[in-house]
C-alpha cells in the first residue's frame, strides 16, 4: 500500500459528508464543475491507488485551484477581491458549515500532488482528461441551465455570453482548457514526476 490508510478513511468520510449536503443545496449539476469531478474521482484514485485517475485530476484542477486559492486567501487576509469564483465563501447568507465544506479547494491540489508523487505520473492522463473535458462540457451545454454557467460553458464569469455563436464559444473554451490548463500542467508533471 503506497497511500496511507488514514488518508483514505479521512477523505472518504469528508466526501460522504459533502456529497449529500451539496446534492441537497446545489443539486446534481453542481457535480459537473471540474473541481467537484476531481473531488469525487480522487476517492477511487485513493483507494485503488490509480495513477491514471490521480494524474487526470491533477491535470484538470491544479491551475484553476491555484487561482481559487489565491483569490480566497487574498480576500480572506486583505479584503481585496481578485476573482468572483470565491465570492460565495464570504456570503454570510450561506451557512458556515456549507462554506467550510468548500475548503476542499484548499487541500485537494496538494493531496493530488502527493498522490502523483507516490503513485507516479501517468502520461496517458492528458488524453483521457481532454476526452473527459469534452464530455463534461458537452453535457453541461445540452443538459444544464444556462444560468448556472457551470465551468463557464456559456460565457466567462456569471452570465452567458452573447457575442459569438454559443457552440463556437464552447469549442474555444474547450481549446482554452486544453492549451492554457491541461498542456502546461501535463508538461510540469512530466518534468517533476
Coordinates of N, CA and C in Angstrom, one line a residue:
X1 N 0.8 -1.2 0.0 CA 0.0 0.0 0.0 C 0.9 1.2 0.0
X2 N 0.7 2.1 -1.0 CA 1.6 3.2 -1.2 C 1.0 4.5 -0.5
X3 N -0.3 4.5 -0.4 CA -1.0 5.7 0.2 C -1.5 5.3 1.6
X4 N -1.4 6.1 2.6 CA -1.8 5.8 4.0 C -3.3 5.5 4.2
X5 N -3.6 4.6 5.0 CA -5.0 4.2 5.2 C -5.7 5.4 5.9
X6 N -5.1 6.1 6.8 CA -5.7 7.2 7.5 C -6.2 8.3 6.5
X7 N -5.4 8.5 5.4 CA -5.8 9.5 4.4 C -7.0 9.0 3.6
X8 N -7.0 7.7 3.3 CA -8.2 7.1 2.6 C -9.5 7.2 3.4
X9 N -9.4 6.9 4.7 CA -10.5 6.9 5.5 C -11.0 8.4 5.7
X10 N -10.1 9.3 6.1 CA -10.5 10.7 6.3 C -11.1 11.3 5.1
X11 N -10.5 11.0 3.9 CA -11.1 11.6 2.7 C -12.5 11.0 2.4
X12 N -12.6 9.7 2.6 CA -13.9 9.1 2.4 C -15.0 9.7 3.3
X13 N -14.7 9.9 4.5 CA -15.6 10.5 5.5 C -16.0 11.9 5.0
X14 N -15.0 12.7 4.6 CA -15.3 14.0 4.1 C -16.2 14.0 2.9
X15 N -15.9 13.2 1.9 CA -16.7 13.1 0.7 C -18.1 12.6 1.1
X16 N -18.2 11.7 2.0 CA -19.5 11.1 2.4 C -20.4 12.2 3.1
X17 N -19.7 13.2 3.7 CA -20.5 14.3 4.3 C -20.8 15.3 3.2
X18 N -19.9 15.6 2.4 CA -20.1 16.7 1.4 C -21.1 16.4 0.4
X19 N -21.1 15.2 -0.2 CA -22.0 14.8 -1.3 C -23.5 15.1 -1.0
X20 N -24.0 14.5 0.1 CA -25.4 14.7 0.3 C -25.8 16.2 0.6
X21 N -24.8 16.9 1.3 CA -25.1 18.3 1.5 C -25.1 19.1 0.3
X22 N -24.1 18.9 -0.6 CA -24.1 19.6 -1.9 C -25.2 19.2 -2.8
X23 N -25.6 18.0 -2.8 CA -26.7 17.5 -3.6 C -28.0 18.2 -3.2
X24 N -28.2 18.3 -1.9 CA -29.4 19.0 -1.4 C -29.4 20.5 -1.7
X25 N -28.3 21.1 -1.5 CA -28.2 22.6 -1.6 C -28.0 23.0 -3.0
X26 N -27.2 22.4 -3.8 CA -26.8 22.9 -5.1 C -27.4 22.0 -6.3
X27 N -27.8 20.8 -6.0 CA -28.3 19.9 -7.0 C -27.3 19.1 -7.7
X28 N -27.7 18.2 -8.5 CA -26.8 17.3 -9.2 C -25.9 18.0 -10.2
X29 N -26.4 19.0 -11.0 CA -25.5 19.7 -11.9 C -24.2 20.3 -11.3
X30 N -24.3 20.6 -10.0 CA -23.1 21.2 -9.4 C -21.9 20.2 -9.4
X31 N -22.2 18.9 -9.5 CA -21.1 18.0 -9.5 C -20.4 17.9 -10.9
X32 N -20.8 18.8 -11.9 CA -20.2 18.8 -13.2 C -19.1 19.9 -13.2
X33 N -18.9 20.7 -12.1 CA -17.8 21.6 -12.0 C -16.5 20.7 -12.0
X34 N -15.5 21.1 -12.7 CA -14.3 20.3 -12.7 C -13.7 20.0 -11.4
X35 N -13.8 21.0 -10.5 CA -13.3 20.8 -9.1 C -14.1 19.7 -8.4
X36 N -15.4 19.7 -8.6 CA -16.2 18.6 -7.9 C -15.9 17.3 -8.6
X37 N -15.7 17.2 -9.9 CA -15.4 16.0 -10.5 C -14.1 15.5 -9.9
X38 N -13.1 16.3 -9.8 CA -11.8 16.0 -9.2 C -12.0 15.5 -7.7
X39 N -12.8 16.2 -7.0 CA -13.1 15.7 -5.6 C -13.6 14.3 -5.6
X40 N -14.6 14.0 -6.5 CA -15.2 12.7 -6.5 C -14.3 11.6 -7.0
X41 N -13.6 11.9 -8.1 CA -12.7 10.9 -8.7 C -11.4 10.6 -8.0
X42 N -11.1 11.6 -7.1 CA -9.9 11.4 -6.2 C -10.2 10.2 -5.2
X43 N -11.5 10.0 -4.9 CA -11.8 8.9 -4.0 C -11.4 7.5 -4.5
X44 N -11.9 7.1 -5.7 CA -11.4 5.8 -6.2 C -9.9 5.8 -6.5
X45 N -9.4 7.0 -6.9 CA -7.9 7.0 -7.2 C -7.2 6.7 -5.9
X46 N -7.7 7.2 -4.8 CA -7.0 6.9 -3.5 C -7.1 5.4 -3.1
X47 N -8.3 4.9 -3.1 CA -8.5 3.5 -2.7 C -7.9 2.5 -3.6
X48 N -7.9 2.8 -4.9 CA -7.4 1.9 -5.9 C -5.9 2.1 -6.2
X49 N -5.4 3.3 -5.6 CA -4.1 3.7 -5.9 C -3.8 3.8 -7.4
X50 N -4.7 4.4 -8.1 CA -4.7 4.5 -9.5 C -4.1 5.8 -10.0
X51 N -2.9 5.6 -10.6 CA -2.1 6.8 -11.0 C -2.8 7.5 -12.2
X52 N -3.6 6.8 -13.0 CA -4.2 7.5 -14.2 C -5.3 8.5 -13.7
X53 N -6.1 8.0 -12.8 CA -7.2 8.9 -12.2 C -6.5 10.1 -11.5
X54 N -5.5 9.8 -10.7 CA -4.9 10.9 -9.9 C -4.2 11.9 -10.8
X55 N -3.6 11.4 -11.9 CA -2.9 12.2 -12.8 C -3.9 13.1 -13.6
X56 N -5.0 12.5 -14.0 CA -6.1 13.2 -14.7 C -6.6 14.4 -13.9
X57 N -6.9 14.1 -12.6 CA -7.5 15.1 -11.8 C -6.4 16.2 -11.5
X58 N -5.2 15.8 -11.4 CA -4.1 16.8 -11.2 C -4.1 17.8 -12.4
X59 N -4.1 17.2 -13.6 CA -4.1 18.0 -14.8 C -5.3 18.9 -14.8
X60 N -6.4 18.4 -14.4 CA -7.6 19.2 -14.5 C -7.7 20.4 -13.6
X61 N -7.2 20.3 -12.4 CA -7.5 21.3 -11.4 C -6.3 22.1 -10.8
X62 N -5.1 21.7 -11.1 CA -4.0 22.4 -10.4 C -4.0 23.9 -10.7
X63 N -4.1 24.2 -11.9 CA -4.0 25.7 -12.3 C -5.3 26.4 -11.8
X64 N -6.5 25.9 -12.1 CA -7.7 26.6 -11.6 C -7.8 26.7 -10.1
X65 N -7.4 25.6 -9.4 CA -7.5 25.6 -8.0 C -6.4 26.6 -7.4
X66 N -5.3 26.7 -8.0 CA -4.3 27.7 -7.6 C -5.0 29.1 -7.6
X67 N -5.7 29.4 -8.7 CA -6.4 30.7 -8.9 C -7.4 30.8 -7.8
X68 N -8.2 29.8 -7.5 CA -9.2 29.8 -6.5 C -8.6 30.1 -5.1
X69 N -7.5 29.5 -4.8 CA -6.8 29.7 -3.5 C -6.2 31.1 -3.4
X70 N -5.6 31.6 -4.4 CA -5.1 32.9 -4.4 C -6.2 33.9 -4.1
X71 N -7.3 33.7 -4.9 CA -8.4 34.6 -4.7 C -9.0 34.5 -3.3
X72 N -9.2 33.3 -2.8 CA -9.8 33.1 -1.5 C -8.9 33.7 -0.4
X73 N -7.6 33.4 -0.4 CA -6.7 33.8 0.7 C -6.5 35.3 0.6
X74 N -6.4 35.9 -0.6 CA -6.2 37.3 -0.7 C -7.4 38.1 -0.1
X75 N -8.6 37.6 -0.4 CA -9.8 38.2 0.1 C -9.9 38.0 1.6
X76 N -9.6 36.8 2.1 CA -9.6 36.5 3.5 C -8.7 37.4 4.3
X77 N -7.5 37.5 3.8 CA -6.5 38.3 4.6 C -6.4 39.8 4.3
X78 N -6.8 40.2 3.1 CA -6.7 41.6 2.8 C -8.1 42.3 2.5
X79 N -9.1 41.5 2.3 CA -10.4 42.0 1.9 C -10.5 42.4 0.4
X80 N -9.4 42.2 -0.3 CA -9.4 42.6 -1.7 C -9.8 41.3 -2.6
X81 N -10.8 41.6 -3.4 CA -11.4 40.6 -4.3 C -10.6 40.5 -5.6
X82 N -10.2 39.3 -6.0 CA -9.5 39.1 -7.3 C -10.4 38.5 -8.3
X83 N -11.0 37.4 -8.0 CA -12.0 36.7 -8.9 C -13.3 36.5 -8.2
X84 N -14.4 36.5 -9.0 CA -15.7 36.3 -8.4 C -15.9 34.8 -8.0
X85 N -15.0 33.9 -8.4 CA -15.2 32.5 -8.1 C -15.3 32.2 -6.6
X86 N -14.7 33.0 -5.8 CA -14.8 32.7 -4.3 C -15.7 33.6 -3.5
X87 N -16.5 34.4 -4.2 CA -17.4 35.3 -3.5 C -18.3 34.5 -2.5
X88 N -18.8 33.4 -2.9 CA -19.7 32.6 -2.1 C -19.1 32.3 -0.7
X89 N -17.8 32.2 -0.6 CA -17.1 31.9 0.6 C -17.2 33.0 1.6
X90 N -17.6 34.2 1.2 CA -17.7 35.4 2.1 C -19.2 35.8 2.1
X91 N -20.1 35.0 1.7 CA -21.5 35.3 1.7 C -22.1 34.8 3.0
X92 N -22.4 35.7 3.9 CA -22.9 35.3 5.2 C -24.4 34.7 5.1
X93 N -25.0 34.8 4.0 CA -26.3 34.2 3.9 C -26.2 32.7 3.7
X94 N -25.0 32.2 3.4 CA -24.7 30.8 3.3 C -24.2 30.3 4.6
X95 N -24.5 29.1 5.0 CA -24.1 28.6 6.3 C -22.6 28.5 6.4
X96 N -22.1 28.7 7.5 CA -20.6 28.5 7.7 C -20.2 27.0 7.4
X97 N -21.1 26.1 7.8 CA -20.8 24.7 7.5 C -20.7 24.4 6.0
X98 N -21.6 25.0 5.2 CA -21.5 24.8 3.8 C -20.3 25.4 3.2
X99 N -19.9 26.6 3.7 CA -18.7 27.3 3.2 C -17.5 26.5 3.6
X100 N -17.5 25.9 4.8 CA -16.3 25.2 5.3 C -16.1 23.9 4.5
X101 N -17.2 23.3 4.0 CA -17.0 22.1 3.1 C -16.3 22.5 1.8
X102 N -16.5 23.7 1.4 CA -15.8 24.2 0.2 C -14.3 24.4 0.3
X103 N -13.8 24.2 1.5 CA -12.4 24.3 1.7 C -11.6 23.1 1.1
X104 N -12.4 22.2 0.6 CA -11.7 21.1 -0.2 C -10.9 21.7 -1.3
X105 N -11.2 22.9 -1.8 CA -10.4 23.6 -2.8 C -9.0 23.8 -2.3
X106 N -8.8 23.9 -1.0 CA -7.5 24.2 -0.4 C -6.7 22.9 -0.3
X107 N -7.2 21.8 0.2 CA -6.4 20.6 0.4 C -6.4 19.7 -0.8
X108 N -7.3 19.8 -1.7 CA -7.3 18.8 -2.8 C -6.1 18.9 -3.7
X109 N -5.7 20.1 -4.2 CA -4.5 20.2 -5.0 C -3.2 19.5 -4.4
X110 N -2.9 19.9 -3.1 CA -1.7 19.2 -2.5 C -1.9 17.7 -2.4
X111 N -3.1 17.3 -2.1 CA -3.4 15.8 -2.0 C -3.1 15.1 -3.3
X112 N -3.6 15.7 -4.4 CA -3.4 15.2 -5.7 C -1.9 15.1 -6.1
X113 N -1.2 16.2 -5.7 CA 0.3 16.2 -6.0 C 1.0 15.1 -5.2
X114 N 0.5 14.9 -4.0 CA 1.1 13.9 -3.1 C 0.8 12.5 -3.7
X115 N -0.4 12.3 -4.2 CA -0.8 11.0 -4.8 C 0.1 10.8 -6.1
X116 N 0.2 11.8 -6.9 CA 1.1 11.6 -8.1 C 2.5 11.4 -7.8
X117 N 3.0 12.0 -6.7 CA 4.4 11.8 -6.2 C 4.5 10.3 -5.8
X118 N 3.6 9.8 -5.0 CA 3.7 8.4 -4.5 C 3.4 7.4 -5.6
X119 N 2.4 7.6 -6.5 CA 1.9 6.6 -7.4 C 2.6 6.8 -8.8
X120 N 3.2 7.9 -9.0 CA 3.8 8.2 -10.4 C 2.9 8.9 -11.3
X121 N 3.4 9.7 -12.2 CA 2.6 10.4 -13.1 C 2.3 9.5 -14.4
X122 N 1.1 9.4 -14.8 CA 0.7 8.6 -15.9 C 0.5 9.5 -17.1
X123 N 1.4 9.5 -18.1 CA 1.3 10.4 -19.2 C 0.1 10.2 -20.1
X124 N -0.6 9.1 -20.0 CA -1.8 8.9 -20.7 C -3.0 9.8 -20.2
X125 N -2.8 10.4 -19.0 CA -3.8 11.2 -18.4 C -4.2 12.4 -19.2
X126 N -3.3 12.9 -20.0 CA -3.6 14.1 -20.8 C -4.7 13.7 -21.8
X127 N -4.5 12.6 -22.5 CA -5.5 12.2 -23.5 C -6.9 12.0 -22.8
X128 N -6.9 11.3 -21.7 CA -8.2 11.0 -21.0 C -8.8 12.2 -20.4
X129 N -8.0 13.1 -19.9 CA -8.6 14.3 -19.3 C -9.2 15.2 -20.4
X130 N -8.5 15.3 -21.6 CA -9.1 16.0 -22.7 C -10.4 15.4 -23.1
X131 N -10.5 14.1 -23.2 CA -11.7 13.4 -23.5 C -12.8 13.7 -22.5
X132 N -12.5 13.6 -21.2 CA -13.4 13.9 -20.1 C -13.9 15.3 -20.2
X133 N -13.0 16.2 -20.5 CA -13.4 17.6 -20.6 C -14.4 17.8 -21.7
X134 N -14.2 17.2 -22.8 CA -15.2 17.4 -23.9 C -16.5 16.8 -23.6
X135 N -16.5 15.7 -22.9 CA -17.8 15.0 -22.5 C -18.5 15.9 -21.5
X136 N -17.8 16.4 -20.5 CA -18.4 17.3 -19.5 C -18.9 18.6 -20.0
X137 N -18.2 19.2 -20.9 CA -18.6 20.5 -21.5 C -19.9 20.3 -22.4
X138 N -19.9 19.2 -23.1 CA -21.0 18.8 -24.0 C -22.2 18.6 -23.1
X139 N -22.1 17.8 -22.0 CA -23.2 17.5 -21.1 C -23.7 18.8 -20.5
X140 N -22.8 19.7 -20.0 CA -23.3 21.0 -19.5 C -24.0 21.8 -20.5
X141 N -23.5 21.9 -21.7 CA -24.1 22.7 -22.7 C -25.5 22.2 -23.0
X142 N -25.7 20.9 -23.1 CA -27.0 20.4 -23.6 C -28.0 20.0 -22.5
X143 N -27.5 19.9 -21.2 CA -28.4 19.3 -20.2 C -28.4 20.2 -18.9
X144 N -27.9 21.3 -18.9 CA -28.0 22.1 -17.7 C -28.5 23.5 -18.0
X145 N -28.9 24.2 -17.0 CA -29.5 25.6 -17.1 C -28.3 26.6 -17.4
X146 N -28.5 27.4 -18.4 CA -27.5 28.4 -18.8 C -27.2 29.3 -17.6
X147 N -28.2 29.6 -16.8 CA -28.0 30.5 -15.7 C -26.9 30.0 -14.7
X148 N -26.8 28.7 -14.6 CA -25.8 28.1 -13.7 C -24.4 28.3 -14.2
X149 N -24.2 28.3 -15.5 CA -23.0 28.5 -16.2 C -21.8 27.8 -15.6
X150 N -22.0 26.5 -15.5 CA -21.0 25.6 -14.9 C -19.8 25.5 -15.8
X151 N -18.6 25.7 -15.2 CA -17.3 25.7 -15.9 C -17.3 26.7 -17.0
X152 N -18.1 27.8 -16.9 CA -18.2 28.9 -17.9 C -18.6 28.3 -19.3
X153 N -19.4 27.3 -19.4 CA -19.7 26.7 -20.7 C -20.6 27.6 -21.5
X154 N -21.1 28.6 -20.9 CA -22.0 29.5 -21.7 C -21.4 30.9 -21.8
X155 N -20.4 31.2 -21.0 CA -19.7 32.5 -21.1 C -18.8 32.7 -19.9
X156 N -17.8 33.6 -20.1 CA -16.9 33.9 -19.0 C -17.6 34.6 -17.8
X157 N -17.4 34.2 -16.6 CA -18.0 34.9 -15.5 C -19.3 34.2 -15.2
X158 N -20.2 35.0 -14.7 CA -21.5 34.5 -14.2 C -22.6 34.5 -15.2
X159 N -22.5 35.3 -16.3 CA -23.5 35.5 -17.3 C -23.2 34.8 -18.6
X160 N -24.2 34.2 -19.3 CA -23.9 33.6 -20.6 C -23.5 34.7 -21.6
X161 N -22.6 34.4 -22.5 CA -22.1 35.4 -23.4 C -23.1 35.5 -24.6
X162 N -23.1 36.6 -25.3 CA -24.0 36.7 -26.5 C -23.2 37.2 -27.7
X163 N -21.9 37.3 -27.6 CA -21.1 38.0 -28.7 C -20.9 37.0 -29.9
X164 N -20.7 35.7 -29.6 CA -20.4 34.8 -30.7 C -21.4 33.6 -30.6
X165 N -21.4 32.8 -31.6 CA -22.2 31.6 -31.6 C -21.9 30.7 -30.4
X166 N -22.9 30.3 -29.6 CA -22.7 29.5 -28.4 C -21.8 28.3 -28.6
X167 N -22.0 27.6 -29.7 CA -21.2 26.4 -30.0 C -19.7 26.7 -30.3
X168 N -19.5 27.8 -31.0 CA -18.2 28.3 -31.3 C -17.5 28.7 -29.9
X169 N -18.3 29.4 -29.1 CA -17.7 29.7 -27.8 C -17.3 28.5 -27.0
X170 N -18.2 27.4 -27.0 CA -17.9 26.2 -26.3 C -16.6 25.5 -26.8
X171 N -16.5 25.5 -28.2 CA -15.3 25.0 -28.8 C -14.0 25.8 -28.4
X172 N -14.1 27.1 -28.4 CA -13.0 27.9 -27.9 C -12.7 27.7 -26.4
X173 N -13.7 27.5 -25.6 CA -13.5 27.2 -24.2 C -12.8 25.9 -24.0
X174 N -13.2 24.9 -24.8 CA -12.6 23.6 -24.7 C -11.1 23.7 -25.1
X175 N -10.8 24.4 -26.2 CA -9.4 24.6 -26.6 C -8.7 25.3 -25.6
X176 N -9.3 26.3 -24.9 CA -8.6 27.0 -23.8 C -8.3 26.1 -22.7
X177 N -9.2 25.3 -22.3 CA -8.9 24.3 -21.2 C -7.6 23.5 -21.6
X178 N -7.6 23.0 -22.8 CA -6.5 22.1 -23.2 C -5.2 22.9 -23.3
X179 N -5.2 24.1 -23.9 CA -4.0 24.8 -24.2 C -3.5 25.6 -22.9
X180 N -4.4 26.2 -22.2 CA -4.0 27.0 -21.1 C -3.8 26.3 -19.8
X181 N -4.6 25.2 -19.6 CA -4.6 24.5 -18.3 C -3.9 23.1 -18.4
X182 N -4.5 22.3 -19.3 CA -4.0 20.9 -19.4 C -2.6 20.7 -19.9
X183 N -2.3 21.3 -21.0 CA -0.9 21.1 -21.6 C 0.2 21.6 -20.6
X184 N 0.1 22.8 -20.1 CA 1.2 23.2 -19.2 C 1.3 22.4 -17.9
X185 N 0.1 21.9 -17.4 CA 0.2 21.1 -16.2 C 0.8 19.7 -16.5
X186 N 0.4 19.2 -17.7 CA 0.9 17.9 -18.1 C 2.4 18.0 -18.2
X187 N 3.0 19.0 -18.9 CA 4.4 19.1 -19.0 C 5.1 19.3 -17.7
X188 N 4.5 20.1 -16.8 CA 5.1 20.3 -15.5 C 5.2 19.0 -14.7
X189 N 4.1 18.2 -14.7 CA 4.0 17.0 -14.0 C 5.0 15.9 -14.6
X190 N 5.1 16.0 -16.0 CA 6.1 15.1 -16.6 C 7.5 15.4 -16.2
X191 N 7.8 16.7 -16.1 CA 9.1 17.1 -15.7 C 9.5 16.7 -14.2
X192 N 8.5 17.0 -13.3 CA 8.8 16.8 -11.9 C 8.5 15.4 -11.4
X193 N 7.6 14.7 -12.1 CA 7.2 13.4 -11.6 C 7.5 12.3 -12.6

